[in-house]
Coordinates of C-alpha atoms in Angstrom, one line a residue:
M1 CA -7.5 46.1 22.9
I2 CA -5.8 47.2 20.0
A3 CA -3.0 45.3 18.2
T4 CA 0.0 46.9 16.6
S5 CA 0.1 45.4 13.1
A6 CA -2.4 44.8 10.3
D7 CA -0.2 41.3 9.8
R8 CA -2.2 39.3 12.5
P9 CA -0.6 36.2 13.9
F10 CA -3.9 34.4 13.6
P11 CA -6.9 35.3 11.2
T12 CA -9.8 36.7 12.8
D13 CA -13.4 36.3 12.0
A14 CA -14.3 39.9 13.0
P15 CA -14.8 42.2 10.0
L16 CA -12.3 45.0 9.8
A17 CA -13.8 48.5 10.1
A18 CA -13.5 50.9 7.5
P19 CA -10.5 53.3 8.4
L20 CA -11.0 57.1 9.2
T21 CA -10.1 58.4 5.9
S22 CA -12.5 55.9 4.1
P23 CA -15.5 57.5 2.5
L24 CA -17.5 54.6 3.7
A25 CA -17.0 55.6 7.2
A26 CA -20.1 57.0 8.8
P27 CA -20.1 60.5 10.3
L28 CA -18.9 60.3 13.9
A29 CA -21.9 61.4 15.7
A30 CA -25.2 62.9 15.0
P31 CA -25.9 66.1 17.3
V32 CA -28.9 66.3 19.4
T33 CA -31.4 68.6 17.8
A34 CA -32.2 72.1 19.3
S35 CA -35.6 70.8 20.4
G36 CA -34.0 68.0 22.1
A37 CA -35.6 65.4 20.1
A38 CA -33.7 62.1 19.2
P39 CA -32.1 62.3 16.0
D40 CA -32.8 59.8 13.1
P41 CA -31.7 56.4 14.1
A42 CA -29.9 56.0 10.9
A43 CA -27.6 58.8 11.9
T44 CA -27.0 57.8 15.4
E45 CA -23.6 56.9 15.8
D46 CA -22.8 53.2 17.0
A47 CA -19.9 53.4 19.5
E48 CA -18.8 50.1 18.5
A49 CA -18.2 51.3 14.8
L50 CA -16.3 54.2 15.9
R51 CA -14.1 52.2 18.3
R52 CA -13.5 49.8 15.5
R53 CA -12.6 52.4 13.0
L54 CA -10.1 53.9 15.4
A55 CA -8.6 50.6 16.2
E56 CA -8.0 50.0 12.5
E57 CA -6.6 53.4 11.9
L58 CA -4.0 52.5 14.6
R59 CA -3.3 49.2 13.1
S60 CA -2.6 50.7 9.9
T61 CA 0.0 53.0 11.3
T62 CA 1.9 50.9 13.9
T63 CA 4.0 49.2 11.7
A64 CA 7.7 49.2 11.8
D65 CA 8.3 52.0 9.5
A66 CA 5.9 54.3 11.4
V67 CA 7.2 57.8 12.9
R68 CA 8.4 56.8 16.4
P69 CA 8.3 58.8 19.6
A70 CA 11.7 60.2 21.0
A71 CA 14.0 57.6 22.5
S72 CA 13.9 59.5 25.8
Q73 CA 10.7 60.9 27.6
P74 CA 10.9 64.2 29.3
L75 CA 11.1 64.0 33.0
M76 CA 7.6 64.8 34.9
S77 CA 7.4 68.0 36.5
A78 CA 7.8 68.5 40.4
D79 CA 3.9 68.4 40.8
A80 CA 3.5 65.5 38.6
L81 CA 6.0 63.5 40.9
R82 CA 4.7 64.6 43.9
I83 CA 1.1 63.4 42.9
A84 CA 2.3 60.2 41.4
D85 CA 4.1 59.4 44.5
S86 CA 1.3 60.2 46.9
L87 CA -1.1 57.6 45.5
R88 CA -1.4 54.3 47.0
S89 CA -0.5 50.9 45.0
D90 CA -2.6 48.6 47.0
G91 CA -6.0 49.4 45.2
I92 CA -9.1 47.1 45.6
S93 CA -11.2 46.0 42.4
R94 CA -14.8 46.7 42.9
P95 CA -15.9 43.7 41.0
V96 CA -13.7 41.5 43.1
L97 CA -15.0 43.2 46.5
E98 CA -18.5 42.5 45.2
G99 CA -18.0 39.0 44.5
V100 CA -16.2 38.4 47.8
V101 CA -19.1 40.0 49.7
R102 CA -21.5 37.6 47.7
L103 CA -19.5 34.7 48.9
A104 CA -19.3 36.1 52.5
D105 CA -23.2 36.3 52.7
A106 CA -23.6 32.7 51.2
V107 CA -21.2 31.4 54.0
M108 CA -23.1 33.2 56.6
V109 CA -26.6 31.8 55.4
L110 CA -25.2 28.2 55.1
A111 CA -23.1 28.4 58.6
T112 CA -26.3 29.7 60.5
G113 CA -28.5 27.2 58.9
L114 CA -26.3 24.2 59.3
A115 CA -25.7 25.4 62.9
V116 CA -29.5 25.7 63.7
F117 CA -30.0 22.2 62.2
A118 CA -27.2 20.5 63.9
L119 CA -28.5 22.0 67.3
A120 CA -32.1 21.0 66.7
G121 CA -30.9 17.3 66.4
S122 CA -33.6 14.8 66.1
G123 CA -36.4 17.2 66.4
A124 CA -35.4 18.4 62.9
A125 CA -35.8 16.9 59.5
T126 CA -33.2 14.3 58.6
G127 CA -32.0 13.1 55.3
A128 CA -32.1 15.2 52.2
L129 CA -34.7 17.8 53.3
P130 CA -32.4 20.1 55.4
L131 CA -30.0 20.1 52.4
A132 CA -32.9 21.0 50.3
L133 CA -34.1 23.8 52.6
L134 CA -30.4 25.2 52.7
A135 CA -30.2 25.3 49.2
V136 CA -33.5 27.2 48.6
G137 CA -32.7 29.4 51.3
L138 CA -29.4 30.4 50.0
V139 CA -30.6 31.2 46.5
S140 CA -33.6 33.1 47.6
A141 CA -31.3 35.1 50.0
L142 CA -28.8 35.9 47.4
A143 CA -31.5 36.7 44.7
F144 CA -33.2 39.3 47.1
F145 CA -30.0 40.8 48.3
H146 CA -29.0 41.4 44.5
A147 CA -32.3 42.8 43.9
F148 CA -32.0 45.2 46.8
D149 CA -28.8 46.5 45.4
C150 CA -26.8 45.0 48.5
Y151 CA -23.8 44.6 46.4
Q152 CA -23.3 48.1 45.1
V153 CA -20.2 49.6 46.8
P154 CA -22.2 53.0 47.6
V155 CA -24.7 50.9 49.4
M156 CA -22.1 48.9 51.3
R157 CA -20.5 52.2 52.4
A158 CA -23.8 53.0 54.4
G159 CA -24.2 51.2 57.7
L160 CA -28.0 51.7 58.6
A161 CA -29.1 51.7 55.1
Q162 CA -27.4 48.6 54.0
A163 CA -28.5 46.7 57.2
G164 CA -32.1 47.7 56.3
R165 CA -31.7 46.2 52.8
I166 CA -30.3 43.0 54.3
A167 CA -32.9 42.7 56.6
G168 CA -35.6 43.4 54.2
G169 CA -34.2 40.6 51.9
W170 CA -33.7 38.2 54.6
T171 CA -37.2 38.8 56.0
L172 CA -38.6 38.2 52.6
V173 CA -37.1 34.8 52.4
F174 CA -38.8 33.6 55.8
A175 CA -41.9 35.2 54.6
I176 CA -42.0 33.0 51.6
A177 CA -41.1 30.1 54.2
A178 CA -44.1 31.1 56.5
I179 CA -46.4 30.8 53.6
A180 CA -45.0 27.4 52.8
I181 CA -45.4 26.3 56.4
A182 CA -49.2 27.5 56.4
T183 CA -50.0 26.0 53.0
T184 CA -48.1 22.7 53.1
P185 CA -47.3 19.8 55.7
L186 CA -43.8 21.0 56.1
T187 CA -44.2 21.6 59.8
A188 CA -44.6 17.8 60.0
H189 CA -40.9 17.4 59.1
V190 CA -39.4 20.5 60.3
P191 CA -40.6 22.5 63.2
A192 CA -41.5 26.1 62.8
S193 CA -39.0 27.0 65.7
V194 CA -36.0 26.0 63.6
F195 CA -37.1 28.2 60.9
G196 CA -37.5 30.9 63.7
A197 CA -33.8 30.1 65.1
W198 CA -32.3 30.2 61.6
Y199 CA -34.1 33.5 60.9
V200 CA -32.7 35.3 63.9
A201 CA -29.3 33.8 63.8
G202 CA -29.0 34.6 60.2
L203 CA -30.2 38.1 60.6
A204 CA -27.7 38.8 63.5
G205 CA -24.8 37.4 61.6
L206 CA -25.7 39.3 58.2
V207 CA -26.5 42.6 59.8
G208 CA -23.4 42.4 61.9
M209 CA -21.1 41.5 59.1
R210 CA -22.5 44.4 57.0
F211 CA -21.9 46.9 59.8
L212 CA -18.4 45.7 59.8
L213 CA -18.1 46.2 55.9
S214 CA -19.4 49.6 56.1
R215 CA -16.7 50.6 58.3
L216 CA -14.0 48.8 56.1
V217 CA -15.5 50.4 52.8
R218 CA -15.4 53.9 54.4
S219 CA -11.9 53.4 55.3
W220 CA -11.0 52.2 51.8
M221 CA -12.6 54.9 50.1
A222 CA -11.0 57.6 52.4
S223 CA -7.6 56.0 51.7
G224 CA -8.0 55.8 47.8
R225 CA -8.2 52.2 47.7
L226 CA -11.7 51.9 46.1
E227 CA -11.4 54.7 43.5
R228 CA -10.5 54.6 39.9
R229 CA -7.8 57.2 38.9
A230 CA -8.2 58.9 36.0
V231 CA -6.4 61.7 33.9
I232 CA -7.8 64.2 31.6
V233 CA -6.1 64.5 28.2
G234 CA -6.8 67.8 26.6
G235 CA -7.8 70.9 28.8
G236 CA -9.8 74.1 28.2
T237 CA -13.6 74.6 28.5
A238 CA -14.2 71.0 27.3
A239 CA -12.3 69.5 30.2
A240 CA -13.8 71.8 32.9
D241 CA -17.5 71.1 31.8
L242 CA -16.5 67.4 31.9
I243 CA -14.9 67.6 35.4
H244 CA -17.9 69.6 36.8
E245 CA -20.3 66.9 35.3
L246 CA -18.3 64.1 36.6
E247 CA -18.1 65.6 40.1
S248 CA -21.9 66.2 40.2
Q249 CA -22.5 62.3 39.9
K250 CA -23.8 60.7 42.9
D251 CA -21.2 58.1 44.5
N252 CA -18.8 59.0 41.7
D253 CA -15.7 56.6 42.3
I254 CA -13.5 58.7 39.7
R255 CA -10.7 60.4 41.2
I256 CA -9.1 62.9 38.8
C257 CA -5.6 63.0 39.3
G258 CA -4.6 65.9 36.8
I259 CA -4.7 67.2 33.1
F260 CA -2.2 66.7 30.4
D261 CA -2.2 68.7 27.4
D262 CA 0.4 69.5 24.5
R263 CA -1.0 72.8 24.1
A264 CA 0.3 76.1 25.5
N265 CA -1.0 77.8 28.3
D266 CA -2.7 80.4 26.1
R267 CA -4.7 77.9 24.6
S268 CA -4.9 75.3 27.5
P269 CA -5.0 77.0 30.9
A270 CA -2.6 75.8 33.5
V271 CA -5.4 75.1 36.0
V272 CA -8.8 73.9 34.9
A273 CA -11.7 73.4 37.2
G274 CA -9.2 73.3 40.3
Y275 CA -6.9 70.7 38.8
P276 CA -3.4 71.5 37.4
K277 CA -2.1 70.8 34.1
L278 CA 0.9 68.4 34.8
G279 CA 2.5 68.3 31.4
N280 CA 2.5 67.2 27.9
I281 CA 1.4 64.0 26.4
D282 CA 4.9 62.3 26.5
A283 CA 5.0 63.0 30.2
L284 CA 1.8 61.6 30.7
V285 CA 3.0 58.1 29.6
E286 CA 5.5 58.3 32.4
F287 CA 3.1 59.6 35.0
A288 CA 0.6 56.9 34.0
R289 CA 2.9 54.0 34.8
R290 CA 4.3 55.5 37.8
A291 CA 1.0 56.6 39.5
R292 CA -0.8 53.1 38.4
I293 CA -3.5 55.4 36.4
D294 CA -6.7 53.1 35.8
M295 CA -8.3 55.4 33.1
L296 CA -7.4 58.0 30.5
I297 CA -10.3 60.3 29.5
V298 CA -9.6 62.0 26.1
C299 CA -11.5 65.2 26.3
I300 CA -11.2 66.5 22.6
P301 CA -14.0 66.9 20.3
L302 CA -14.4 63.6 18.2
R303 CA -14.6 65.4 15.0
A304 CA -11.1 66.3 15.6
E305 CA -10.1 62.8 14.3
K306 CA -6.4 63.6 13.5
R307 CA -5.6 65.0 16.9
V308 CA -7.5 62.2 18.7
L309 CA -5.4 59.5 16.5
E310 CA -2.2 61.2 17.3
L311 CA -2.8 61.1 21.1
L312 CA -4.0 57.3 21.0
R313 CA -0.7 56.2 19.0
K314 CA 1.1 57.5 22.0
L315 CA -1.2 56.3 24.7
W316 CA -2.4 52.9 23.7
V317 CA 0.7 51.2 24.8
L318 CA -0.3 51.8 28.6
P319 CA -2.2 49.0 30.4
I320 CA -5.1 51.1 31.2
D321 CA -8.5 52.0 30.0
I322 CA -8.9 54.6 27.5
R323 CA -12.3 56.5 26.9
L324 CA -13.2 59.3 24.6
S325 CA -15.6 61.7 26.3
A326 CA -18.8 62.2 24.0
H327 CA -20.1 64.8 26.8
T328 CA -19.2 67.9 24.7
D329 CA -20.3 66.5 21.6
K330 CA -23.8 66.0 22.9
M331 CA -24.1 62.5 21.2
R332 CA -26.5 59.7 21.3
F333 CA -24.8 56.2 21.2
R334 CA -26.2 52.8 21.0
S335 CA -24.9 50.9 24.0
R336 CA -22.3 48.7 22.3
G337 CA -18.8 50.0 22.5
S338 CA -20.0 52.7 24.9
S339 CA -20.1 53.2 28.7
F340 CA -21.3 55.8 31.2
I341 CA -20.2 57.3 34.5
G342 CA -23.4 58.3 35.9
T343 CA -25.1 60.1 32.9
V344 CA -21.8 61.0 31.2
P345 CA -21.3 59.0 28.0
F346 CA -18.0 57.8 26.9
V347 CA -16.6 55.5 23.8
D348 CA -14.5 52.6 25.0
V349 CA -11.6 52.6 22.7
V350 CA -9.0 50.5 24.6
E351 CA -9.5 48.1 27.5
K352 CA -7.2 47.1 30.1
P353 CA -6.4 43.6 29.8
I354 CA -6.8 40.8 32.4
T355 CA -8.5 42.7 35.2
D356 CA -10.8 42.0 38.1
W357 CA -11.8 38.2 38.4
D358 CA -9.6 37.6 35.3
M359 CA -6.6 38.7 37.2
V360 CA -7.6 36.6 40.4
A361 CA -8.2 33.4 38.2
K362 CA -4.9 33.9 36.5
R363 CA -3.0 34.5 39.9
V364 CA -4.6 31.4 41.4
F365 CA -3.6 29.2 38.3
D366 CA -0.1 30.6 38.5
V367 CA 0.3 29.8 42.1
V368 CA -1.3 26.3 42.1
V369 CA 0.6 25.2 38.9
A370 CA 3.9 26.7 39.8
S371 CA 3.9 25.0 43.1
L372 CA 3.3 21.8 41.6
A373 CA 5.8 22.2 39.1
I374 CA 8.5 23.1 41.6
V375 CA 7.7 19.8 43.4
A376 CA 7.8 17.8 40.4
L377 CA 10.8 19.5 38.9
A378 CA 12.7 19.6 41.9
P379 CA 15.2 16.5 41.0
V380 CA 16.0 18.3 37.8
M381 CA 16.7 21.5 39.2
L382 CA 18.8 19.8 42.0
A383 CA 20.9 17.8 39.4
T384 CA 21.2 21.0 37.3
A385 CA 22.6 23.0 40.3
I386 CA 25.1 20.1 41.1
A387 CA 26.3 20.2 37.3
I388 CA 26.9 23.9 37.3
R389 CA 29.0 23.8 40.3
L390 CA 31.0 21.0 39.2
D391 CA 31.5 22.5 35.5
S392 CA 32.6 25.9 36.4
K393 CA 33.2 28.4 39.3
G394 CA 30.6 30.8 40.5
P395 CA 27.0 31.0 41.8
V396 CA 24.4 28.5 40.5
L397 CA 21.7 31.1 39.9
F398 CA 22.1 34.2 37.7
R399 CA 20.0 37.3 38.1
Q400 CA 19.3 39.7 35.3
K401 CA 17.3 43.0 35.1
R402 CA 14.4 42.7 32.7
Y403 CA 11.2 44.6 31.9
G404 CA 8.0 43.4 33.8
F405 CA 4.4 44.5 33.9
N406 CA 3.9 48.3 33.2
N407 CA 7.5 48.6 32.5
E408 CA 8.6 48.0 36.0
I409 CA 12.3 46.6 36.2
I410 CA 12.3 43.2 37.8
D411 CA 15.1 40.8 38.7
V412 CA 14.6 37.4 36.9
L413 CA 16.2 34.1 37.9
K414 CA 18.1 31.6 35.7
F415 CA 20.4 28.9 36.1
R416 CA 23.9 30.4 35.4
S417 CA 24.9 29.1 31.8
M418 CA 28.1 31.4 31.3
Y419 CA 31.3 31.3 32.8
H420 CA 31.1 33.7 35.9
D421 CA 33.8 36.1 34.9
M422 CA 32.0 36.5 31.4
A423 CA 28.6 37.0 32.7
D424 CA 26.7 39.6 31.0
P425 CA 23.8 40.8 33.4
A426 CA 23.3 44.0 31.2
A427 CA 22.7 41.9 28.0
K428 CA 25.1 44.1 26.2
K429 CA 26.1 41.5 23.7
V430 CA 23.5 38.9 22.4
V431 CA 24.5 35.1 22.7
T432 CA 25.3 33.6 19.4
K433 CA 26.0 30.0 18.3
G434 CA 29.1 28.7 19.7
D435 CA 29.2 31.7 22.0
P436 CA 32.7 31.0 24.3
R437 CA 31.1 32.6 27.0
V438 CA 28.7 29.7 27.5
T439 CA 29.8 26.6 29.7
K440 CA 29.4 23.1 28.4
V441 CA 26.6 22.6 30.9
G442 CA 25.3 26.0 29.9
R443 CA 24.9 25.1 26.2
F444 CA 22.7 22.1 27.2
I445 CA 20.3 23.8 29.8
R446 CA 20.1 26.7 27.3
R447 CA 18.9 24.4 24.2
T448 CA 16.3 22.6 26.7
S449 CA 15.2 25.8 28.6
I450 CA 16.3 24.1 31.6
D451 CA 18.0 27.3 32.6
E452 CA 14.4 28.9 32.8
L453 CA 13.2 26.9 35.6
P454 CA 14.2 29.1 38.5
Q455 CA 11.8 31.4 37.2
L456 CA 8.9 29.4 38.7
F457 CA 9.9 30.9 42.0
N458 CA 9.4 34.6 40.3
V459 CA 6.0 33.2 39.5
L460 CA 5.3 32.5 43.2
A461 CA 6.7 35.8 44.2
G462 CA 4.5 37.4 41.5
T463 CA 7.0 39.3 39.3
L464 CA 6.1 36.7 36.4
S465 CA 3.3 34.7 35.4
L466 CA 3.4 31.1 34.1
V467 CA 2.3 32.4 30.6
G468 CA 2.9 35.7 29.1
P469 CA 5.1 37.8 26.8
R470 CA 9.0 36.6 27.5
P471 CA 10.7 39.3 29.9
H472 CA 13.5 40.9 27.7
A473 CA 16.8 42.4 29.1
V474 CA 16.3 46.0 29.6
N475 CA 19.3 46.7 27.1
A476 CA 18.2 44.1 24.7
H477 CA 19.0 45.1 21.1
T478 CA 19.4 44.1 17.5
N479 CA 22.0 45.8 15.2
D480 CA 22.8 48.4 17.9
Q481 CA 19.1 49.4 18.3
T482 CA 17.1 48.6 21.4
W483 CA 14.1 46.7 20.7
D484 CA 11.7 49.7 21.5
E485 CA 13.5 51.5 18.7
V486 CA 13.1 48.4 16.3
V487 CA 9.3 48.1 16.8
Y488 CA 7.0 50.8 17.3
G489 CA 4.5 50.0 20.0
Y490 CA 7.1 47.7 21.7
F491 CA 6.1 48.4 25.1
A492 CA 2.5 47.4 24.5
R493 CA 3.7 44.0 25.3
H494 CA 4.0 45.0 28.9
K495 CA 0.4 45.4 29.4
V496 CA 0.5 42.0 31.3
K497 CA 3.0 40.2 33.4
P498 CA 5.6 38.6 31.4
G499 CA 5.7 34.8 31.4
V500 CA 8.1 31.8 31.7
T501 CA 6.7 30.6 28.5
G502 CA 4.8 32.5 25.8
W503 CA 2.6 32.3 22.5
A504 CA 5.5 33.4 20.5
Q505 CA 7.9 31.0 21.9
I506 CA 5.8 27.8 21.2
N507 CA 5.3 29.2 17.8
G508 CA 9.2 29.2 16.9
W509 CA 10.1 32.6 17.9
R510 CA 12.6 32.0 20.8
G511 CA 16.4 32.1 21.0
E512 CA 18.6 34.5 19.3
V513 CA 17.2 37.8 18.0
D514 CA 19.6 39.1 15.1
T515 CA 17.2 40.5 12.8
Q516 CA 14.4 43.0 13.0
E517 CA 11.9 40.7 11.7
K518 CA 12.4 38.3 14.6
I519 CA 11.6 40.8 17.2
Q520 CA 8.7 42.2 15.1
K521 CA 7.2 38.7 14.9
R522 CA 7.7 38.3 18.7
V523 CA 5.9 41.4 19.4
E524 CA 3.0 40.5 17.1
F525 CA 2.6 37.1 18.8
D526 CA 2.7 38.8 22.2
L527 CA 0.0 41.2 21.4
Y528 CA -2.2 38.5 19.9
Y529 CA -1.8 36.5 23.2
I530 CA -2.8 39.9 25.3
E531 CA -5.7 40.4 23.2
N532 CA -7.0 36.9 23.2
W533 CA -6.0 35.8 26.8
S534 CA -8.0 33.2 28.6
I535 CA -7.1 30.2 31.2
L536 CA -7.9 27.8 28.3
F537 CA -5.2 29.6 26.1
D538 CA -2.8 29.4 29.2
I539 CA -3.4 25.6 29.6
K540 CA -2.9 25.1 25.7
I541 CA 0.3 27.0 25.7
L542 CA 1.7 25.2 28.8
A543 CA 0.8 21.9 27.2
L544 CA 2.5 22.6 23.9
T545 CA 5.6 24.1 25.4
P546 CA 7.6 20.7 26.3
V547 CA 6.7 19.6 22.5
R548 CA 7.9 22.7 21.1
L549 CA 11.0 23.0 23.0
L550 CA 12.3 20.0 21.0
N551 CA 13.0 22.6 18.3
T552 CA 16.4 23.9 19.4
E553 CA 17.3 25.6 16.2
N554 CA 17.5 29.2 17.5
A555 CA 18.4 28.4 21.2
Y556 CA 22.1 28.7 22.1

């Protein structure tokens, strides 16, 4: 992922790449020779070096004094709106699906084995031997299933072919067991009939489960839940060639949702390879958020560095993967920093943060810890609610519209800290020191951040995370400028769910934001968190939060 400032909140050990304008920068790529021979390895582009150079150039131009985009984006065209609204929002992650299927296979192998040994009773082995056999059988089965590509989604889609691979892998496990029975005194401890029963029961369970899985996968693929949604940036012949190449790939999971290009129709046709041009790049930002696009494919010759960078400056704030197509340049890349869809090469410039199993782990962590916190802090929340009702008239809770993940507008819960008739749900006026709108109880709960505790219920609902960039009010502003006008790239902090607490807050950037520097620093720390997220990082921030809350200097 790409940061928005050259001034990093933490020093990094990674060396900075030379900027694109540096004379030290390597050429973008070495073309394939006419004879088809590989170019000199020294001239072959390292995709990681290219990615770093692009990232460094973006860092050097995303400071507060950079040229900002227009404050209001153009509305999408009718075709773009229709396509965006037709796409489902309940997609399934392929890595997560593959992991769940592995777990289901493991459960089936263990369940049938345990059932067979239990039914065999005293006639089977006792003690640790059955457990050892179950462990060996499980590890061997999963290894063979993996070797036979049983966890590839295209294979999962095919019923008979999938069942054949599973049956082959399971049979190999028991072929090895048969060799062990013939060459060792194993039958003296475990009758061969037990192995036979386990083989039959396991085969029936695994094959039956895989036939059911094939029906589910075909249904999910037909409904679009197992596809990666992509948009082509840049049109013309290059885009047409790329589309044809992608569509020719076997078992391609890319769904092209349209093409966006700033160029007029005389330079970029309105329809390319059967796909409509839906608008310009500014409209693309709005479309990508609304349609939950997974990937942007920039189909512009990489030698056109200036135009590529102009596009990336607008697009990197989106929570999606951005790939530069190397198809038309006929480049040869080393593997680091590059990826392939079938045989089509891409340069990985921006990665979507916290995806697949990372997303699952963070969600499980949020639900477990938030649930425990609600139970532990229930007396505090109950006492706070009673104090608010006794102190002033009005509801105990206060709801405010704030930015959530992907710029979605969410309702964030807080304990009411202002007089009800002076409440400011639109955040038109910043709360300042000694603000007369704040109640006596409100001053205390704001200084101690007790007013934020109801947001634990937002975590359970899924609109917030325990840790992340703090959700800002939609109209939050400084000196009559909204914060997206103050900080270029401000919306990049919405690439992940906002949090109850965050890296910026425990580093002192909480409370009143009355200068541009304060919001700039918040964004820098937020982006550092996004780029360096881990469960351990979340635990560290949660552990430090109570200690850092003792500093109430900017909390009013």
